[in-house]
Amino acid sequence: MITIDEALDRILAQVHPIGAEEVRLLDALGRTSAESIVSPEQVPDFANSAMDGFAVSGAELEAGRREFRVVVDIPAGTYVGEPIGQGDAARIMTGAPLPPGVDTVVQVEHTVVDDDIMTVETAPATGANVRDAGEDVRTGDVIFEKGTLLGAAEVGLLAAVGVERARVARRPRVAILATGSELVAAGRPLAPGQIRNSNSFTAYGQVAGAGADPILLGIARDDLDETRRLMAAALENDVVITSGGVSVGDYDFVKQVQDELGVDRKFWGVATKPGKPLAFGVRGSTLVFGVPGNPVAAMVSFELYVRPALLALQGRADIWRPWFNARSGEPVRRAKDRTEVRRCRLTHDPDGTIRYTTTGPQGSGILSSMAGAEGLIFVPARYPGGEVGTEMLVTLLAGSTAERPPYPNPPVEG
Ligand code: AMP
Ligand code: MG
């Protein structure tokens, strides 16, 4: 068995970014930019007023002038090209371009107006309340780097600089295959001894959540021909996730079919609980993950190993979950010979410190302990147990960061 970090290194060594495609701006939301974006425009395009008020010459204010004649009205969207002369002011609205001859805006609250005479009661400094041309983005600035997730702000920023289409990473196509003769699809009656297939559904959500394209291939019964047929179809995609059939008694089966189909196995077995019988291999550029059948083990394995790979395929640098140390709200149970990954919810102490509490029974089949979980805690192997308040590494089950979590990695014997 290898450590979490060793498994991640072996997986990430096999990831080669996939191609790109061009999409319309709104379709770029949630995708990863396949190029660094150099702004073709400056924002704002012209110096403009940050306030409703009066545009005047700062030099005249500095020289002591307080009375100005209001000679023009400038609403947003109007451009006045004639210079404002000495002793004159322009009534100006927020966002409207400054006319030539003035460089300072006195906000309306600091003035008194009588007919067309405006008196300044509190003089601002020269240049006050003016947004300079290019103060947000200058032409030629790199507004974001290749590999950036395009969220609401990034798509808005592209719109702000006049970009209408974006080159984004292709969505990795991820085949999802459940294995096991005991499995029944949702909607079918359950015969004695059968269980429902939940792994295909959790995997679908996790794949979609990582910006990839889930392709459900259904259930392969424990039958060589059926597994061969479905596995062959699965291998036509960028990534394959099979669930089940990787535990000691079972493994020969999925393994035999993958061997026949030319999958080059990179490891089988990671020293974590849950998630020990994880298998990983490649065929050509296709990444092949065999996650354990138990529903929590399947989800945790995806979180730890498949998700970073899916993000890396899209060229993302922020492939990790945000992490921090948090204090336990309960005594910490001991761990045996593997790093234990437990599900938790997070609360804030009155001083703002984050506290975690595990979500009830932590068995690898207890899917309800995943539902509503906000984070995972990592308890080092052979941890003797600890008191309320003990700090543990927590990774969130949402968001992304480029900083890899410092997973506890004890030496693994045997
Ligand atoms: P396996 O790894 O095939 O030995 O499966 C381990 C456990 O996970 C068994 O109890 C299986 O019934 C269960 N299991 C396997 N696949 C699924 C699935 N798709 N949905 C829910 N449970 C599953
Ligand atoms: Mg099975």
Coordinates of C-alpha atoms and ligand atoms in Angstrom, one line a residue:
M1 CA 0.0 0.0 0.0
I2 CA 1.2 3.5 -0.8
T3 CA 0.5 6.9 0.8
I4 CA -2.0 9.5 -0.3
D5 CA 0.8 11.6 -1.7
E6 CA 2.5 8.8 -3.5
A7 CA -0.9 7.8 -5.1
L8 CA -1.5 11.4 -6.2
D9 CA 2.0 11.8 -7.6
R10 CA 1.6 8.6 -9.7
I11 CA -1.8 9.8 -10.9
L12 CA -0.8 13.3 -11.8
A13 CA 2.3 12.1 -13.6
Q14 CA -0.1 10.5 -16.1
V15 CA -2.2 13.6 -16.7
H16 CA -1.7 15.4 -20.0
P17 CA -4.0 18.4 -20.6
I18 CA -6.7 17.7 -23.2
G19 CA -7.6 20.0 -26.1
A20 CA -9.5 23.2 -26.2
E21 CA -12.6 24.5 -28.0
E22 CA -14.1 28.0 -28.6
V23 CA -17.4 28.8 -27.0
R24 CA -19.6 31.9 -26.7
L25 CA -19.0 33.9 -23.6
L26 CA -22.0 32.7 -21.5
D27 CA -21.1 29.1 -22.3
A28 CA -17.7 29.7 -20.9
L29 CA -19.1 29.9 -17.3
G30 CA -17.7 27.1 -15.2
R31 CA -15.1 26.2 -17.8
T32 CA -11.4 26.6 -17.7
S33 CA -9.7 29.2 -19.9
A34 CA -7.3 27.5 -22.4
E35 CA -5.3 30.7 -22.9
S36 CA -4.1 33.7 -21.0
I37 CA -6.2 36.7 -21.9
V38 CA -4.6 39.9 -23.0
S39 CA -7.0 42.8 -22.8
P40 CA -7.8 44.4 -26.1
E41 CA -9.4 47.4 -24.4
Q42 CA -8.8 49.6 -21.4
V43 CA -11.4 49.9 -18.6
P44 CA -12.7 52.5 -18.1
D45 CA -12.0 53.8 -21.6
F46 CA -12.1 57.4 -20.5
A47 CA -11.6 59.4 -17.2
N48 CA -15.0 59.7 -15.6
S49 CA -16.8 60.9 -12.5
A50 CA -17.0 58.6 -9.5
M51 CA -19.8 60.8 -8.0
D52 CA -22.8 62.9 -8.9
G53 CA -21.5 66.5 -8.6
F54 CA -19.6 69.3 -10.4
A55 CA -16.4 68.9 -12.4
V56 CA -14.0 71.8 -11.9
S57 CA -10.4 72.7 -12.3
G58 CA -8.4 71.5 -9.2
A59 CA -5.9 74.3 -9.8
E60 CA -8.7 76.9 -9.4
L61 CA -9.8 75.3 -6.2
E62 CA -6.2 75.3 -4.9
A63 CA -6.0 79.0 -5.8
G64 CA -9.0 79.6 -3.5
R65 CA -11.9 79.9 -6.0
R66 CA -15.2 78.7 -4.5
E67 CA -17.8 80.1 -6.9
F68 CA -18.3 78.6 -10.3
R69 CA -20.8 79.1 -13.1
V70 CA -22.5 75.9 -14.2
V71 CA -22.3 75.9 -18.0
V72 CA -23.2 72.4 -19.0
D73 CA -25.0 69.2 -17.8
I74 CA -23.2 65.8 -18.5
P75 CA -25.3 62.7 -17.9
A76 CA -23.7 59.2 -18.2
G77 CA -23.3 58.3 -21.9
T78 CA -22.8 61.8 -23.1
Y79 CA -19.5 63.2 -24.3
V80 CA -18.8 66.9 -24.1
G81 CA -15.8 67.9 -26.2
E82 CA -15.6 71.7 -25.6
P83 CA -13.2 72.6 -22.8
I84 CA -14.7 74.0 -19.6
G85 CA -13.3 77.5 -19.2
Q86 CA -11.9 79.4 -16.1
G87 CA -14.5 79.9 -13.4
D88 CA -16.8 77.4 -15.0
A89 CA -18.1 74.0 -13.8
A90 CA -19.9 71.1 -15.5
R91 CA -22.8 69.4 -13.6
I92 CA -21.7 65.7 -14.0
M93 CA -23.3 62.3 -13.2
T94 CA -21.5 59.2 -11.9
G95 CA -19.8 57.4 -14.8
A96 CA -20.0 60.4 -17.2
P97 CA -16.8 61.4 -19.0
L98 CA -14.9 64.4 -17.7
P99 CA -14.8 67.2 -20.4
P100 CA -11.5 68.8 -21.2
G101 CA -10.3 71.6 -18.9
V102 CA -11.4 70.0 -15.6
D103 CA -9.9 67.2 -13.5
T104 CA -11.7 67.2 -10.1
V105 CA -15.3 66.5 -9.1
V106 CA -16.9 68.2 -6.1
Q107 CA -19.6 65.9 -4.9
V108 CA -23.1 67.4 -4.9
E109 CA -23.4 67.1 -1.1
H110 CA -20.5 69.6 -0.7
T111 CA -22.0 72.3 -2.8
V112 CA -24.8 74.8 -2.8
V113 CA -26.4 75.8 -6.1
D114 CA -28.3 79.0 -6.7
D115 CA -29.5 79.4 -10.3
D116 CA -26.4 78.7 -12.3
I117 CA -24.0 79.6 -9.6
M118 CA -22.4 76.7 -7.7
T119 CA -20.6 77.3 -4.4
V120 CA -18.1 74.8 -3.1
E121 CA -18.5 74.3 0.7
T122 CA -15.8 71.7 1.2
A123 CA -13.1 71.6 -1.5
P124 CA -11.7 68.2 -2.3
A125 CA -8.1 67.6 -3.4
T126 CA -7.2 68.0 -7.0
G127 CA -8.1 64.8 -8.9
A128 CA -10.7 63.7 -6.3
N129 CA -13.7 61.6 -7.3
V130 CA -12.3 60.9 -10.8
R131 CA -11.8 57.4 -12.1
D132 CA -8.8 57.4 -14.4
A133 CA -8.9 55.9 -17.9
G134 CA -7.4 52.3 -17.6
E135 CA -7.5 52.3 -13.8
D136 CA -9.2 48.9 -13.8
V137 CA -7.6 47.3 -16.8
R138 CA -5.0 48.7 -19.3
T139 CA -4.9 47.6 -22.9
G140 CA -2.4 44.7 -23.1
D141 CA -2.8 43.7 -19.4
V142 CA -3.1 40.0 -18.8
I143 CA -6.4 39.9 -17.1
F144 CA -6.0 36.2 -16.2
E145 CA -3.7 33.3 -16.9
K146 CA -4.4 30.2 -18.9
G147 CA -5.9 27.5 -16.6
T148 CA -8.2 29.9 -14.7
L149 CA -11.7 28.8 -13.8
L150 CA -14.1 31.1 -15.5
G151 CA -16.6 32.1 -12.8
A152 CA -19.1 35.0 -12.7
A153 CA -16.3 37.6 -12.2
E154 CA -14.1 36.3 -15.0
V155 CA -16.9 36.1 -17.5
G156 CA -18.0 39.6 -16.5
L157 CA -14.4 40.8 -16.9
L158 CA -14.2 39.3 -20.4
A159 CA -17.5 41.1 -21.2
A160 CA -16.0 44.4 -19.7
V161 CA -13.1 44.3 -22.2
G162 CA -15.2 43.4 -25.1
V163 CA -14.4 39.7 -25.5
E164 CA -17.3 37.7 -27.0
R165 CA -15.9 34.2 -27.3
A166 CA -13.5 32.3 -25.2
R167 CA -11.2 29.3 -25.8
V168 CA -11.8 26.9 -23.0
A169 CA -10.5 23.4 -22.1
R170 CA -12.7 20.6 -23.6
R171 CA -14.7 18.9 -20.9
P172 CA -13.1 15.5 -20.0
R173 CA -15.4 12.7 -21.0
V174 CA -15.7 10.4 -18.0
A175 CA -17.3 7.0 -18.3
I176 CA -18.9 5.7 -15.1
L177 CA -19.4 2.0 -14.7
A178 CA -20.8 0.3 -11.6
T179 CA -19.9 -3.4 -11.2
G180 CA -21.7 -6.1 -9.2
S181 CA -24.5 -8.6 -9.8
E182 CA -26.2 -7.5 -6.6
L183 CA -26.9 -4.0 -8.0
V184 CA -30.3 -2.8 -9.2
A185 CA -30.9 0.4 -11.1
A186 CA -33.2 3.0 -9.5
G187 CA -36.8 2.5 -10.4
R188 CA -36.6 -1.3 -10.5
P189 CA -38.0 -3.4 -7.7
L190 CA -35.5 -4.8 -5.2
A191 CA -35.3 -8.6 -4.9
P192 CA -34.0 -10.2 -1.7
G193 CA -30.2 -9.8 -1.5
Q194 CA -30.1 -7.0 -4.0
I195 CA -29.0 -3.4 -3.4
R196 CA -29.5 -0.2 -5.3
N197 CA -26.8 1.3 -7.4
S198 CA -26.0 4.6 -5.7
N199 CA -22.3 5.0 -6.8
S200 CA -23.2 5.9 -10.4
F201 CA -25.3 8.8 -9.1
T202 CA -22.7 10.1 -6.6
A203 CA -20.0 9.8 -9.3
Y204 CA -22.2 11.6 -11.8
G205 CA -22.6 14.5 -9.4
Q206 CA -18.9 14.6 -8.5
V207 CA -17.8 14.4 -12.2
A208 CA -20.1 17.2 -13.2
G209 CA -19.0 19.2 -10.2
A210 CA -15.4 19.0 -11.5
G211 CA -16.4 20.5 -14.8
A212 CA -16.2 17.2 -16.7
D213 CA -18.8 15.4 -18.7
P214 CA -20.2 12.2 -17.0
I215 CA -21.3 9.3 -19.2
L216 CA -23.3 6.7 -17.4
L217 CA -22.6 3.2 -18.7
G218 CA -24.8 1.5 -16.2
I219 CA -24.1 -1.7 -14.3
A220 CA -21.8 -4.5 -15.3
R221 CA -22.9 -7.8 -13.6
D222 CA -20.1 -10.0 -12.3
D223 CA -19.9 -11.7 -15.7
L224 CA -16.7 -11.6 -17.8
D225 CA -18.4 -11.0 -21.2
E226 CA -20.6 -8.2 -20.0
T227 CA -17.7 -6.6 -18.1
R228 CA -15.4 -6.9 -21.2
R229 CA -18.0 -5.3 -23.4
L230 CA -18.8 -2.4 -21.1
M231 CA -15.1 -1.8 -20.1
A232 CA -14.1 -1.7 -23.8
A233 CA -16.7 1.0 -24.4
A234 CA -15.6 2.9 -21.3
L235 CA -12.0 2.9 -22.4
E236 CA -13.0 5.1 -25.4
N237 CA -13.2 8.1 -23.1
D238 CA -10.7 10.4 -21.4
V239 CA -11.3 8.9 -18.0
V240 CA -12.9 5.7 -16.7
I241 CA -14.3 5.3 -13.2
T242 CA -15.4 1.8 -12.2
S243 CA -16.8 1.2 -8.8
G244 CA -16.7 -2.1 -6.9
G245 CA -14.9 -5.2 -7.8
V246 CA -11.5 -4.0 -6.5
S247 CA -11.6 -5.5 -3.0
V248 CA -9.3 -8.5 -2.4
G249 CA -11.8 -11.3 -3.2
D250 CA -13.2 -9.5 -6.2
Y251 CA -10.3 -7.9 -7.8
D252 CA -9.1 -10.6 -10.1
F253 CA -12.2 -10.0 -12.1
V254 CA -12.0 -6.3 -13.1
K255 CA -8.2 -6.7 -13.2
Q256 CA -8.5 -9.6 -15.7
V257 CA -10.6 -7.6 -18.1
Q258 CA -8.5 -4.5 -17.8
D259 CA -5.3 -6.6 -18.4
E260 CA -6.9 -8.1 -21.5
L261 CA -7.8 -4.6 -22.7
G262 CA -4.3 -3.3 -22.3
V263 CA -4.7 -1.2 -19.1
D264 CA -1.2 -0.5 -17.6
R265 CA -1.7 -0.6 -13.8
K266 CA 0.2 2.0 -11.8
F267 CA -1.0 1.0 -8.3
W268 CA -3.6 -0.9 -6.4
G269 CA -4.0 -0.1 -2.7
V270 CA -3.6 3.1 -0.7
A271 CA -3.1 3.3 3.0
T272 CA -6.3 5.2 3.8
K273 CA -9.6 4.3 5.5
P274 CA -11.9 4.3 3.7
G275 CA -10.5 3.9 0.2
K276 CA -7.9 1.2 0.6
P277 CA -8.6 -0.9 -2.5
L278 CA -8.2 2.0 -5.0
A279 CA -6.8 0.9 -8.4
F280 CA -5.3 3.2 -11.0
G281 CA -3.9 2.6 -14.4
V282 CA -3.8 4.1 -17.9
R283 CA -4.5 2.9 -21.4
G284 CA -2.9 5.4 -23.9
S285 CA -4.0 8.8 -22.6
T286 CA -7.1 7.3 -20.8
L287 CA -6.9 7.4 -17.0
V288 CA -8.6 4.4 -15.4
F289 CA -9.7 4.6 -11.8
G290 CA -11.2 1.6 -9.9
V291 CA -12.8 3.0 -6.8
P292 CA -14.0 0.8 -4.0
G293 CA -17.7 -0.3 -4.1
N294 CA -18.7 1.0 -0.7
P295 CA -20.5 4.2 -1.3
V296 CA -18.5 6.4 1.1
A297 CA -15.2 4.8 0.0
A298 CA -16.2 5.6 -3.6
M299 CA -17.0 9.2 -2.9
V300 CA -13.9 9.8 -0.8
S301 CA -11.6 8.2 -3.4
F302 CA -13.1 10.5 -6.0
E303 CA -12.6 13.5 -3.8
L304 CA -9.0 12.6 -3.1
Y305 CA -7.7 11.3 -6.4
V306 CA -10.1 11.6 -9.3
R307 CA -11.1 15.2 -8.8
P308 CA -7.6 16.7 -8.9
A309 CA -6.9 14.6 -12.0
L310 CA -10.1 15.9 -13.8
L311 CA -9.1 19.5 -12.9
A312 CA -5.5 19.0 -14.0
L313 CA -6.8 17.5 -17.3
Q314 CA -8.5 20.9 -17.9
G315 CA -5.2 22.7 -17.2
R316 CA -6.2 24.0 -13.8
A317 CA -3.5 24.8 -11.2
D318 CA -6.0 25.1 -8.4
I319 CA -6.7 21.4 -8.3
W320 CA -6.9 21.0 -4.5
R321 CA -9.6 21.6 -2.0
P322 CA -9.2 24.5 0.4
W323 CA -7.8 23.3 3.7
F324 CA -6.9 24.5 7.2
N325 CA -6.5 23.1 10.7
A326 CA -9.6 23.1 12.9
R327 CA -10.4 22.1 16.4
S328 CA -12.4 19.1 17.3
G329 CA -15.7 19.6 19.0
E330 CA -15.6 16.1 20.4
P331 CA -13.0 13.6 21.6
V332 CA -11.0 12.3 18.6
R333 CA -11.1 8.5 18.1
R334 CA -8.0 6.6 17.6
A335 CA -6.9 5.4 14.2
K336 CA -5.4 2.1 13.3
D337 CA -2.8 1.4 10.7
R338 CA -4.2 3.7 7.9
T339 CA -4.8 7.4 7.6
E340 CA -8.5 7.8 8.4
V341 CA -10.6 10.2 6.4
R342 CA -13.7 11.2 8.4
R343 CA -16.7 13.3 7.3
C344 CA -17.5 16.5 9.3
R345 CA -19.5 19.5 9.7
L346 CA -18.1 22.9 10.6
T347 CA -19.2 25.5 13.0
H348 CA -17.7 28.8 14.4
D349 CA -16.8 29.4 18.0
P350 CA -17.7 32.9 19.3
D351 CA -14.1 34.0 18.6
G352 CA -14.4 32.9 15.0
T353 CA -12.3 29.7 15.4
I354 CA -13.5 26.9 13.2
R355 CA -14.6 23.7 14.9
Y356 CA -15.4 20.4 13.3
T357 CA -17.7 17.6 14.4
T358 CA -17.9 14.3 12.6
T359 CA -21.2 13.3 11.0
G360 CA -22.2 10.3 13.1
P361 CA -21.2 6.7 12.2
Q362 CA -18.2 6.7 9.8
G363 CA -18.5 3.3 8.2
S364 CA -17.5 3.2 4.5
G365 CA -21.1 2.1 3.6
I366 CA -22.8 4.9 5.6
L367 CA -23.7 7.3 2.7
S368 CA -25.8 9.4 5.0
S369 CA -22.5 10.5 6.7
M370 CA -21.5 12.1 3.4
A371 CA -24.8 13.9 2.9
G372 CA -24.6 17.3 4.5
A373 CA -20.8 16.9 5.2
E374 CA -18.9 20.1 4.7
G375 CA -15.4 18.8 5.0
L376 CA -13.1 15.8 5.5
I377 CA -10.7 15.4 8.4
F378 CA -7.5 13.5 8.1
V379 CA -6.5 11.5 11.2
P380 CA -2.9 10.1 10.9
A381 CA -2.4 6.4 11.0
R382 CA -1.9 5.0 14.5
Y383 CA -3.2 8.2 16.1
P384 CA -3.7 7.3 19.7
G385 CA -6.9 9.4 20.2
G386 CA -7.3 13.0 21.4
E387 CA -9.3 15.4 23.5
V388 CA -11.9 17.9 22.6
G389 CA -10.1 20.8 20.9
T390 CA -7.4 18.7 19.2
E391 CA -6.4 20.3 15.9
M392 CA -6.7 18.2 12.7
L393 CA -6.3 18.9 9.0
V394 CA -9.6 19.6 7.3
T395 CA -10.3 19.9 3.6
L396 CA -13.5 21.5 2.4
L397 CA -15.8 19.7 0.1
A398 CA -16.2 22.8 -2.0
G399 CA -13.9 25.3 -3.7
S400 CA -10.4 25.0 -5.0
T401 CA -6.9 26.1 -4.2
A402 CA -3.5 25.7 -5.8
E403 CA -1.9 24.8 -2.5
R404 CA -1.8 21.1 -1.9
P405 CA -3.0 20.0 1.5
P406 CA -0.3 18.6 3.8
Y407 CA -1.8 15.1 4.1
P408 CA -0.5 13.1 7.0
N409 CA 1.9 10.5 5.4
P410 CA 3.3 8.0 7.9
P411 CA 5.8 5.6 6.6
V412 CA 4.0 2.5 5.3
E413 CA 5.3 -0.8 6.3
G414 CA 4.8 -4.0 4.3
Ligands
AMP1 P1 -17.1 -4.5 -3.9 O1 -16.0 -3.6 -3.9 O2 -17.6 -4.9 -5.3 O3 -16.8 -5.8 -3.1 O4 -18.3 -3.8 -3.2 C1 -18.1 -3.4 -1.8 C2 -19.5 -3.1 -1.2 O5 -20.0 -1.9 -1.9 C3 -20.5 -4.2 -1.4 O6 -21.3 -4.2 -0.2 C4 -21.3 -3.7 -2.6 O7 -22.6 -4.2 -2.5 C5 -21.3 -2.2 -2.4 N1 -21.5 -1.6 -3.7 C6 -20.7 -1.9 -4.8 N2 -21.1 -1.2 -5.9 C7 -22.1 -0.4 -5.4 C8 -22.9 0.6 -6.1 N3 -22.8 0.9 -7.4 N4 -23.8 1.3 -5.3 C9 -23.9 1.0 -4.0 N5 -23.2 0.1 -3.4 C10 -22.3 -0.6 -4.1
MG2 MG -18.7 -6.3 -6.3

